[in-house]
PDB file of C-alpha atoms in Angstrom:
ATOM      1  CA  MET N  42     114.509  72.966  84.202  1.00  0.00           C
ATOM      2  CA  SER N  43     112.742  73.625  80.930  1.00  0.00           C
ATOM      3  CA  LEU N  44     109.042  74.353  80.952  1.00  0.00           C
ATOM      4  CA  GLU N  45     106.383  72.854  78.730  1.00  0.00           C
ATOM      5  CA  ASP N  46     104.211  75.222  76.689  1.00  0.00           C
ATOM      6  CA  ASP N  47     101.404  74.980  79.206  1.00  0.00           C
ATOM      7  CA  GLU N  48     103.496  75.366  82.381  1.00  0.00           C
ATOM      8  CA  ILE N  49     104.474  78.453  84.350  1.00  0.00           C
ATOM      9  CA  LEU N  50     106.889  79.065  87.204  1.00  0.00           C
ATOM     10  CA  ILE N  51     104.764  80.552  89.972  1.00  0.00           C
ATOM     11  CA  ASP N  52     107.855  82.107  91.573  1.00  0.00           C
ATOM     12  CA  GLU N  53     108.414  84.135  88.410  1.00  0.00           C
ATOM     13  CA  LEU N  54     104.945  85.642  88.749  1.00  0.00           C
ATOM     14  CA  GLY N  55     105.749  86.495  92.364  1.00  0.00           C
ATOM     15  CA  ASN N  56     109.024  88.185  91.416  1.00  0.00           C
ATOM     16  CA  THR N  57     107.257  90.250  88.763  1.00  0.00           C
ATOM     17  CA  ALA N  58     104.624  91.326  91.281  1.00  0.00           C
ATOM     18  CA  ARG N  59     107.259  92.303  93.845  1.00  0.00           C
ATOM     19  CA  LYS N  60     109.160  94.371  91.281  1.00  0.00           C
ATOM     20  CA  VAL N  61     105.984  96.172  90.209  1.00  0.00           C
ATOM     21  CA  MET N  62     104.932  96.774  93.812  1.00  0.00           C
ATOM     22  CA  GLU N  63     108.282  98.341  94.681  1.00  0.00           C
ATOM     23  CA  GLU N  64     108.106 100.594  91.616  1.00  0.00           C
ATOM     24  CA  VAL N  65     104.627 101.907  92.437  1.00  0.00           C
ATOM     25  CA  ILE N  66     104.896 102.139  96.237  1.00  0.00           C
ATOM     26  CA  THR N  67     107.965 104.144  97.104  1.00  0.00           C
ATOM     27  CA  GLN N  68     109.440 104.274 100.612  1.00  0.00           C
ATOM     28  CA  ASP N  69     108.069 107.713 101.402  1.00  0.00           C
ATOM     29  CA  LEU N  70     104.417 107.179 100.412  1.00  0.00           C
ATOM     30  CA  TYR N  71     101.720 107.795 102.999  1.00  0.00           C
ATOM     31  CA  PHE N  72      98.238 106.288 102.882  1.00  0.00           C
ATOM     32  CA  ASP N  73      96.246 108.656 100.689  1.00  0.00           C
ATOM     33  CA  PRO N  74      92.557 107.824 100.131  1.00  0.00           C
ATOM     34  CA  GLU N  75      92.487 109.859  96.919  1.00  0.00           C
ATOM     35  CA  ASN N  76      95.326 108.012  95.223  1.00  0.00           C
ATOM     36  CA  ILE N  77      95.118 104.572  96.787  1.00  0.00           C
ATOM     37  CA  ASN N  78      92.799 103.235  94.111  1.00  0.00           C
ATOM     38  CA  SER N  79      95.119 104.300  91.334  1.00  0.00           C
ATOM     39  CA  TRP N  80      98.137 102.706  93.072  1.00  0.00           C
ATOM     40  CA  CYS N  81      96.267  99.396  93.344  1.00  0.00           C
ATOM     41  CA  GLN N  82      95.162  99.633  89.714  1.00  0.00           C
ATOM     42  CA  GLN N  83      98.696 100.392  88.521  1.00  0.00           C
ATOM     43  CA  ILE N  84     100.126  97.401  90.364  1.00  0.00           C
ATOM     44  CA  MET N  85      97.455  95.024  89.096  1.00  0.00           C
ATOM     45  CA  ASP N  86      97.354  96.272  85.509  1.00  0.00           C
ATOM     46  CA  HIS N  87     101.128  96.131  85.191  1.00  0.00           C
ATOM     47  CA  CYS N  88     101.189  92.599  86.635  1.00  0.00           C
ATOM     48  CA  LEU N  89      98.458  91.332  84.320  1.00  0.00           C
ATOM     49  CA  LYS N  90     100.168  92.865  81.294  1.00  0.00           C
ATOM     50  CA  GLU N  91     103.392  91.038  82.150  1.00  0.00           C
ATOM     51  CA  PHE N  92     101.546  87.761  82.745  1.00  0.00           C
ATOM     52  CA  GLY N  93      99.649  88.119  79.463  1.00  0.00           C
ATOM     53  CA  LYS N  94     102.985  88.437  77.639  1.00  0.00           C
ATOM     54  CA  LEU N  95     103.911  84.924  78.795  1.00  0.00           C
ATOM     55  CA  ALA N  96     101.191  83.669  76.409  1.00  0.00           C
ATOM     56  CA  LYS N  97     100.446  80.564  78.445  1.00  0.00           C
ATOM     57  CA  PRO N  98      97.030  78.882  78.710  1.00  0.00           C
ATOM     58  CA  PHE N  99      96.235  80.306  82.143  1.00  0.00           C
ATOM     59  CA  LYS N 100      93.627  82.562  83.702  1.00  0.00           C
ATOM     60  CA  TYR N 101      95.021  84.956  86.322  1.00  0.00           C
ATOM     61  CA  ILE N 102      93.422  86.618  89.342  1.00  0.00           C
ATOM     62  CA  VAL N 103      95.415  89.357  91.042  1.00  0.00           C
ATOM     63  CA  THR N 104      94.367  90.797  94.398  1.00  0.00           C
ATOM     64  CA  CYS N 105      96.030  93.891  95.830  1.00  0.00           C
ATOM     65  CA  PHE N 106      95.588  94.874  99.477  1.00  0.00           C
ATOM     66  CA  ILE N 107      97.073  98.103 100.836  1.00  0.00           C
ATOM     67  CA  MET N 108      96.704  99.135 104.442  1.00  0.00           C
ATOM     68  CA  GLN N 109      97.829 102.097 106.472  1.00  0.00           C
ATOM     69  CA  ARG N 110     100.360 101.224 109.188  1.00  0.00           C
ATOM     70  CA  ASN N 111      98.652 102.322 112.362  1.00  0.00           C
ATOM     71  CA  GLY N 112      99.039  99.382 114.647  1.00  0.00           C
ATOM     72  CA  ALA N 113      95.828  97.555 113.660  1.00  0.00           C
ATOM     73  CA  GLY N 114      96.224  93.835 113.085  1.00  0.00           C
ATOM     74  CA  PHE N 115      95.093  91.931 110.012  1.00  0.00           C
ATOM     75  CA  GLN N 116      95.233  88.393 108.716  1.00  0.00           C
ATOM     76  CA  CYS N 117      94.640  87.065 105.209  1.00  0.00           C
ATOM     77  CA  ALA N 118      94.071  83.440 104.183  1.00  0.00           C
ATOM     78  CA  SER N 119      93.230  81.824 100.854  1.00  0.00           C
ATOM     79  CA  THR N 120      91.739  78.439 100.127  1.00  0.00           C
ATOM     80  CA  CYS N 121      91.422  77.090  96.609  1.00  0.00           C
ATOM     81  CA  PHE N 122      89.481  74.215  95.098  1.00  0.00           C
ATOM     82  CA  TRP N 123      91.367  73.363  91.915  1.00  0.00           C
ATOM     83  CA  ASP N 124      93.805  70.982  90.301  1.00  0.00           C
ATOM     84  CA  THR N 125      96.940  71.168  92.446  1.00  0.00           C
ATOM     85  CA  LYS N 126      99.083  69.714  89.671  1.00  0.00           C
ATOM     86  CA  THR N 127      98.425  72.536  87.215  1.00  0.00           C
ATOM     87  CA  ASP N 128      97.217  75.550  89.235  1.00  0.00           C
ATOM     88  CA  GLY N 129      99.086  77.699  91.725  1.00  0.00           C
ATOM     89  CA  ILE N 130      99.043  80.650  94.093  1.00  0.00           C
ATOM     90  CA  ILE N 131     101.698  83.048  95.333  1.00  0.00           C
ATOM     91  CA  SER N 132     101.524  85.976  97.758  1.00  0.00           C
ATOM     92  CA  VAL N 133     104.074  88.756  97.999  1.00  0.00           C
ATOM     93  CA  THR N 134     104.164  91.268 100.824  1.00  0.00           C
ATOM     94  CA  GLY N 135     105.799  94.671 100.899  1.00  0.00           C
ATOM     95  CA  ASP N 136     106.843  96.291 104.169  1.00  0.00           C
ATOM     96  CA  PHE N 137     107.013 100.020 103.681  1.00  0.00           C
ATOM     97  CA  PRO N 138     107.414 102.563 106.479  1.00  0.00           C
ATOM     98  CA  ASN N 139     103.815 103.807 106.300  1.00  0.00           C
ATOM     99  CA  LEU N 140     101.971 101.116 104.368  1.00  0.00           C
ATOM    100  CA  ASN N 141     101.488  97.366 104.318  1.00  0.00           C
ATOM    101  CA  CYS N 142     100.969  95.920 100.854  1.00  0.00           C
ATOM    102  CA  LEU N 143      99.945  92.392  99.937  1.00  0.00           C
ATOM    103  CA  VAL N 144      99.607  91.127  96.361  1.00  0.00           C
ATOM    104  CA  THR N 145      98.163  87.643  95.782  1.00  0.00           C
ATOM    105  CA  ILE N 146      98.229  85.926  92.402  1.00  0.00           C
ATOM    106  CA  TYR N 147      96.103  82.905  91.530  1.00  0.00           C
ATOM    107  CA  ALA N 148      97.039  81.138  88.274  1.00  0.00           C
ATOM    108  CA  VAL N 149      94.415  78.703  86.973  1.00  0.00           C
ATOM    109  CA  HIS N 150      95.163  76.413  84.037  1.00  0.00           C
ATOM    110  CA  VAL N 151      92.495  76.338  81.331  1.00  0.00           C
TER     111      VAL N 151
ATOM    112  CA  MET O 157      80.390  72.542  74.865  1.00  0.00           C
ATOM    113  CA  GLN O 158      78.301  75.137  76.638  1.00  0.00           C
ATOM    114  CA  HIS O 159      79.879  76.181  79.930  1.00  0.00           C
ATOM    115  CA  GLU O 160      77.712  77.153  82.898  1.00  0.00           C
ATOM    116  CA  SER O 161      78.151  80.828  83.715  1.00  0.00           C
ATOM    117  CA  PHE O 162      79.148  81.963  87.200  1.00  0.00           C
ATOM    118  CA  ALA O 163      76.476  84.671  86.972  1.00  0.00           C
ATOM    119  CA  ILE O 164      73.834  81.992  87.541  1.00  0.00           C
ATOM    120  CA  LEU O 165      75.423  81.017  90.850  1.00  0.00           C
ATOM    121  CA  LYS O 166      76.310  84.476  92.051  1.00  0.00           C
ATOM    122  CA  GLU O 167      73.239  85.291  94.123  1.00  0.00           C
ATOM    123  CA  ASP O 168      73.126  81.909  95.865  1.00  0.00           C
ATOM    124  CA  VAL O 169      76.841  82.126  96.607  1.00  0.00           C
ATOM    125  CA  ALA O 170      76.445  85.624  98.085  1.00  0.00           C
ATOM    126  CA  THR O 171      73.543  84.545 100.299  1.00  0.00           C
ATOM    127  CA  ALA O 172      75.233  81.398 101.561  1.00  0.00           C
ATOM    128  CA  VAL O 173      78.574  83.062 102.258  1.00  0.00           C
ATOM    129  CA  ASN O 174      76.989  86.069 103.963  1.00  0.00           C
ATOM    130  CA  LYS O 175      75.216  83.696 106.319  1.00  0.00           C
ATOM    131  CA  LEU O 176      78.401  81.733 107.006  1.00  0.00           C
ATOM    132  CA  VAL O 177      80.524  84.807 107.707  1.00  0.00           C
ATOM    133  CA  ASN O 178      77.956  86.601 109.856  1.00  0.00           C
ATOM    134  CA  GLY O 179      77.417  83.454 111.879  1.00  0.00           C
ATOM    135  CA  PHE O 180      81.160  83.090 112.296  1.00  0.00           C
ATOM    136  CA  LEU O 181      81.687  86.671 113.470  1.00  0.00           C
ATOM    137  CA  SER O 182      78.702  86.859 115.757  1.00  0.00           C
ATOM    138  CA  ASN O 183      80.377  85.714 118.965  1.00  0.00           C
ATOM    139  CA  LYS O 184      84.020  86.713 118.440  1.00  0.00           C
ATOM    140  CA  GLU O 185      86.329  89.543 119.396  1.00  0.00           C
ATOM    141  CA  TYR O 186      89.589  90.231 117.500  1.00  0.00           C
ATOM    142  CA  ASN O 187      92.335  88.080 119.018  1.00  0.00           C
ATOM    143  CA  GLN O 188      95.732  88.022 117.343  1.00  0.00           C
ATOM    144  CA  ASP O 189      96.520  84.516 118.577  1.00  0.00           C
ATOM    145  CA  GLU O 190      93.350  83.054 117.113  1.00  0.00           C
ATOM    146  CA  VAL O 191      92.887  85.078 113.946  1.00  0.00           C
ATOM    147  CA  GLN O 192      95.188  82.909 111.833  1.00  0.00           C
ATOM    148  CA  ASN O 193      93.037  79.856 112.594  1.00  0.00           C
ATOM    149  CA  TRP O 194      89.863  81.840 111.978  1.00  0.00           C
ATOM    150  CA  THR O 195      90.799  82.984 108.476  1.00  0.00           C
ATOM    151  CA  ALA O 196      91.983  79.514 107.499  1.00  0.00           C
ATOM    152  CA  SER O 197      88.926  77.701 108.824  1.00  0.00           C
ATOM    153  CA  LEU O 198      86.484  80.269 107.463  1.00  0.00           C
ATOM    154  CA  SER O 199      87.900  80.104 103.944  1.00  0.00           C
ATOM    155  CA  GLU O 200      87.904  76.281 104.089  1.00  0.00           C
ATOM    156  CA  ASP O 201      84.262  76.227 105.206  1.00  0.00           C
ATOM    157  CA  ILE O 202      83.374  78.558 102.365  1.00  0.00           C
ATOM    158  CA  VAL O 203      85.101  76.347  99.780  1.00  0.00           C
ATOM    159  CA  LYS O 204      83.316  73.268 101.152  1.00  0.00           C
ATOM    160  CA  THR O 205      79.981  75.065 100.739  1.00  0.00           C
ATOM    161  CA  LEU O 206      80.852  76.208  97.214  1.00  0.00           C
ATOM    162  CA  LYS O 207      81.769  72.668  96.154  1.00  0.00           C
ATOM    163  CA  THR O 208      78.197  71.586  96.903  1.00  0.00           C
ATOM    164  CA  MET O 209      76.822  74.338  94.657  1.00  0.00           C
ATOM    165  CA  SER O 210      78.647  73.505  91.463  1.00  0.00           C
ATOM    166  CA  THR O 211      81.200  71.069  90.087  1.00  0.00           C
ATOM    167  CA  ASN O 212      81.912  73.069  86.928  1.00  0.00           C
ATOM    168  CA  PHE O 213      84.143  75.653  88.558  1.00  0.00           C
ATOM    169  CA  LYS O 214      87.482  75.946  90.251  1.00  0.00           C
ATOM    170  CA  PHE O 215      87.086  78.230  93.282  1.00  0.00           C
ATOM    171  CA  CYS O 216      89.555  80.607  94.910  1.00  0.00           C
ATOM    172  CA  VAL O 217      88.515  82.144  98.218  1.00  0.00           C
ATOM    173  CA  SER O 218      90.438  84.922  99.911  1.00  0.00           C
ATOM    174  CA  CYS O 219      89.496  85.892 103.457  1.00  0.00           C
ATOM    175  CA  VAL O 220      90.820  89.020 105.210  1.00  0.00           C
ATOM    176  CA  ILE O 221      90.130  89.830 108.854  1.00  0.00           C
ATOM    177  CA  LEU O 222      91.029  93.336 109.912  1.00  0.00           C
ATOM    178  CA  GLN O 223      90.979  94.738 113.417  1.00  0.00           C
ATOM    179  CA  LYS O 224      88.806  97.843 113.778  1.00  0.00           C
ATOM    180  CA  GLY O 225      90.878 100.911 114.414  1.00  0.00           C
ATOM    181  CA  ASP O 226      92.104 104.061 112.773  1.00  0.00           C
ATOM    182  CA  ALA O 227      93.852 102.441 109.833  1.00  0.00           C
ATOM    183  CA  GLY O 228      92.717 103.053 106.275  1.00  0.00           C
ATOM    184  CA  MET O 229      92.592 100.070 103.928  1.00  0.00           C
ATOM    185  CA  HIS O 230      91.946  99.345 100.267  1.00  0.00           C
ATOM    186  CA  ILE O 231      91.425  96.022  98.488  1.00  0.00           C
ATOM    187  CA  SER O 232      91.224  95.660  94.699  1.00  0.00           C
ATOM    188  CA  THR O 233      91.145  92.683  92.387  1.00  0.00           C
ATOM    189  CA  THR O 234      91.748  92.321  88.663  1.00  0.00           C
ATOM    190  CA  CYS O 235      91.125  89.193  86.660  1.00  0.00           C
ATOM    191  CA  TYR O 236      92.338  87.921  83.313  1.00  0.00           C
ATOM    192  CA  TRP O 237      89.718  85.330  82.340  1.00  0.00           C
ATOM    193  CA  ASP O 238      86.641  84.682  80.215  1.00  0.00           C
ATOM    194  CA  SER O 239      84.076  87.148  81.517  1.00  0.00           C
ATOM    195  CA  ASN O 240      81.229  85.197  79.879  1.00  0.00           C
ATOM    196  CA  VAL O 241      81.623  82.225  82.199  1.00  0.00           C
ATOM    197  CA  ASP O 242      83.884  83.270  85.080  1.00  0.00           C
ATOM    198  CA  GLY O 243      82.963  85.611  87.903  1.00  0.00           C
ATOM    199  CA  SER O 244      83.551  86.864  91.406  1.00  0.00           C
ATOM    200  CA  VAL O 245      81.663  87.885  94.530  1.00  0.00           C
ATOM    201  CA  ALA O 246      82.875  90.215  97.292  1.00  0.00           C
ATOM    202  CA  ILE O 247      81.369  89.887 100.770  1.00  0.00           C
ATOM    203  CA  LYS O 248      81.892  92.502 103.486  1.00  0.00           C
ATOM    204  CA  CYS O 249      80.816  91.835 107.073  1.00  0.00           C
ATOM    205  CA  GLU O 250      81.689  93.311 110.442  1.00  0.00           C
ATOM    206  CA  ASN O 251      81.131  93.063 114.155  1.00  0.00           C
ATOM    207  CA  ASN O 252      82.193  95.361 117.028  1.00  0.00           C
ATOM    208  CA  SER O 253      85.890  94.575 116.863  1.00  0.00           C
ATOM    209  CA  MET O 254      86.699  93.516 113.322  1.00  0.00           C
ATOM    210  CA  TYR O 255      85.913  93.596 109.624  1.00  0.00           C
ATOM    211  CA  CYS O 256      85.843  90.478 107.481  1.00  0.00           C
ATOM    212  CA  ILE O 257      86.199  90.750 103.704  1.00  0.00           C
ATOM    213  CA  VAL O 258      85.809  87.650 101.573  1.00  0.00           C
ATOM    214  CA  ASN O 259      86.546  87.520  97.838  1.00  0.00           C
ATOM    215  CA  ILE O 260      85.291  84.484  95.934  1.00  0.00           C
ATOM    216  CA  PHE O 261      86.446  83.768  92.396  1.00  0.00           C
ATOM    217  CA  GLY O 262      84.822  81.111  90.218  1.00  0.00           C
ATOM    218  CA  VAL O 263      86.834  79.996  87.186  1.00  0.00           C
ATOM    219  CA  SER O 264      85.212  77.716  84.651  1.00  0.00           C
ATOM    220  CA  PHE O 265      87.238  74.820  83.277  1.00  0.00           C
TER     221      PHE O 265
END
């Protein structure tokens, strides 16, 4: 399927985010309050750089959530008020031995 | 065409959403069977409220409910948009058994 100039494949954004997440968060990382901010920043900055390269008329919001695996439960939901024909959302989760990671990408057509 | 800036709405949004979330949490204890419905209905209620405040924005609302315990947690957001007109608000509330973090993004179109 070929894309128009103002279309994106939301799954592609998700795959990029997953690849970046798995590069930054390695299997042996423990929750570290001193470095956690820089891990989140790395994931988000790398994602946004890749999305910017697509040069499509979209605004992007990337949310990164990292939590220590200690048995506590959590739930995340998103609701969006937008044009469902042109805008999209994708969430990717990473299950690492000591961390839970969730990256959500909102792509809004301008 | 001059676009309305999200900065104008920010304070009203923060006040309204704080009230909604605190009211929602006030009588609840973390329950893993219910929490999925709670996050969904809370974020829908927030979007309905936001729609009444402005029709010049697309809104994205993310709602996280986290059980209180020993786990550390970090949430960050980054946005690629027009910072003159677009904006975000982060709301943090809690009760005895859980934290609720809501991120609201307003994108002008």
